[in-house]
Amino acid sequence: MSELVIHIGTHKTATTTIQNTLAANRLLLREFGLHYPAFGVPTGHHVLATPWIRTLPPVYHSRTNPMDEWASIRTDTQYTFLSSEEFSRAYPNRVDMAELKALTERFDKVRILCVLRNQIEFMQSVYLEVIKNRDHWPIERFVSETLRAPDAESLFFDPNDLLAHLLEGFEKAELVFMPYQSLKRHPGGPLSAIFERLDWPIDATALEPVDVTLRNQSPDPLMAWVAHQISRKEPADAALRDLVRDELEQMHGKVRTTLFSHAECRQITEHFSSRNACFKSDINRTDPAFDIDPYPDFSDVVHRDELKGPIWFRLARALYARQTFPKQDAIRRLA
C-alpha cells in the first residue's frame, strides 16, 4: 500500500531542519521504504505549490510545467513524504485544496501533516523573519493588523481558518495536527516525533544530522528588534548584534526576551485563547490526544516595554566608541 504525507508546515516550526535532514538522508530513507523526492535546489518541495502561488521566489519555480513534477512522484514505495510550508499560505494566492486532493488520488492513503505553534511565539518568529527584508515595520502595527485580520502576512494565525481551508479538499480524518512543542521537546528530534505520530517504523535517530548553521533559527527577539531599529535599511551585521546583545545582558542579565509588551501579550492571549479552545475541541473529536501548545510563561522574560532610555544611551555611546576606536573593544571601554 502506498501512503503519501504532505507536511504543510506551518512556517517557523522546524520546517527547514526537517527538509534539510530528509534531503541529506534520501538514500538511507529508501532502506526504510520512504521516498523524499528531489526537485531542484531547495530541500523543500515548494515547487509543488507554485501552480497556485505564483508569487513565490524564482528559486522555488520549475523551469518546466510544475504539474510535470507532480506527475513524476513515484507511487511504488511504501511511504512518500512531501514538505513545504507554502502549502499553508493564506493569501493573496493559496493552494486549491480540492485540486490538491485530486492530484494525490493515485496514492492508496493520503494524510496532511500540520504543526502548530502558539500565536505569541508564532507571531514573534514571523515578525523577525519579515523584518530581515523590510525597511521599517512598527511592531505595534503588526500586532494590531494580526488581531484585526488573523491571516495577516499571508499566514493563518487562527487555526480554525486553516482547518476550514484544508477541509475544502480533505476529510478531517486525513488531517494530522501536532503541537510544535512535541517536536521541540522530543529526545530524538523533530523527525522522531513526526514518525511516531504517523506510526511509521522509521528510526530517525539513524539519520545523519545536518549542519546546525543551516537551520533558519530565530535570533534573540529583543536583540534582533533593537539592532533592526538601528540598522533600518540594511540587515544588522554580526558586530552590531553582538554589541546589542552585550548591552542588553549588562542591563538585564542573560534572560529570555520577547518582542511584545506586557499589554500586547495580554491582547494576543485574550484574542486567541477562545479560538484555540474551539479548535482543540473540534480536533479532539477525531484525535482525542491532540493538545494545542500553551502560551509561554512570561514571568521571567524581558518585554519590549521594559527597555528604558538608558539602553539607547548606552548603545549610542558604544556605537560612537566603535566608530571612533574601531580597533578597540568598545564594550570594554564603557564597562
CSV table of N, CA and C in Angstrom, one decimal, residues 116 119 122 150-151 155-163 271-272 275-276 279:
chain,number,residue,atom,x,y,z
A,116,LEU,N,1.5,23.1,14.6
A,116,LEU,CA,1.0,24.4,15.0
A,116,LEU,C,1.8,25.0,16.2
A,119,GLN,N,0.3,31.4,19.3
A,119,GLN,CA,0.3,32.6,18.5
A,119,GLN,C,1.4,33.6,18.9
A,122,PHE,N,4.6,32.2,17.5
A,122,PHE,CA,4.5,32.2,16.0
A,122,PHE,C,4.6,33.6,15.4
A,150,PRO,N,-6.7,37.8,11.2
A,150,PRO,CA,-5.8,36.7,11.6
A,150,PRO,C,-5.1,35.9,10.5
A,151,ASP,N,-5.2,36.4,9.3
A,151,ASP,CA,-4.5,35.8,8.2
A,151,ASP,C,-3.5,36.9,7.6
A,155,LEU,N,-0.4,34.5,6.2
A,155,LEU,CA,-0.4,33.3,7.0
A,155,LEU,C,-1.6,33.2,7.9
A,156,PHE,N,-2.0,31.9,8.2
A,156,PHE,CA,-3.1,31.7,9.1
A,156,PHE,C,-2.6,31.7,10.6
A,157,PHE,N,-3.1,32.7,11.3
A,157,PHE,CA,-2.7,32.7,12.8
A,157,PHE,C,-3.9,32.1,13.6
A,158,ASP,N,-5.1,32.1,13.0
A,158,ASP,CA,-6.2,31.4,13.7
A,158,ASP,C,-6.3,30.0,13.1
A,159,PRO,N,-6.1,28.9,13.9
A,159,PRO,CA,-6.1,27.6,13.4
A,159,PRO,C,-7.4,27.1,12.8
A,160,ASN,N,-8.5,27.8,13.3
A,160,ASN,CA,-9.8,27.4,12.7
A,160,ASN,C,-9.9,27.8,11.3
A,161,ASP,N,-9.3,28.9,10.9
A,161,ASP,CA,-9.3,29.4,9.5
A,161,ASP,C,-8.5,28.4,8.6
A,162,LEU,N,-7.4,28.0,9.2
A,162,LEU,CA,-6.6,27.0,8.4
A,162,LEU,C,-7.3,25.7,8.3
A,163,LEU,N,-8.0,25.2,9.3
A,163,LEU,CA,-8.8,24.0,9.2
A,163,LEU,C,-9.8,24.1,8.2
A,271,HIS,N,-7.2,37.4,22.7
A,271,HIS,CA,-7.8,37.3,21.4
A,271,HIS,C,-7.9,35.8,20.9
A,272,PHE,N,-6.9,35.1,21.1
A,272,PHE,CA,-6.8,33.7,20.5
A,272,PHE,C,-7.2,32.6,21.4
A,275,ARG,N,-10.5,30.9,20.6
A,275,ARG,CA,-10.4,30.3,19.3
A,275,ARG,C,-9.6,29.1,19.3
A,276,ASN,N,-8.5,29.1,20.1
A,276,ASN,CA,-7.7,27.8,20.3
A,276,ASN,C,-8.5,26.7,20.9
A,279,PHE,N,-10.9,25.2,18.5
A,279,PHE,CA,-10.1,24.4,17.5
A,279,PHE,C,-9.8,23.0,18.2
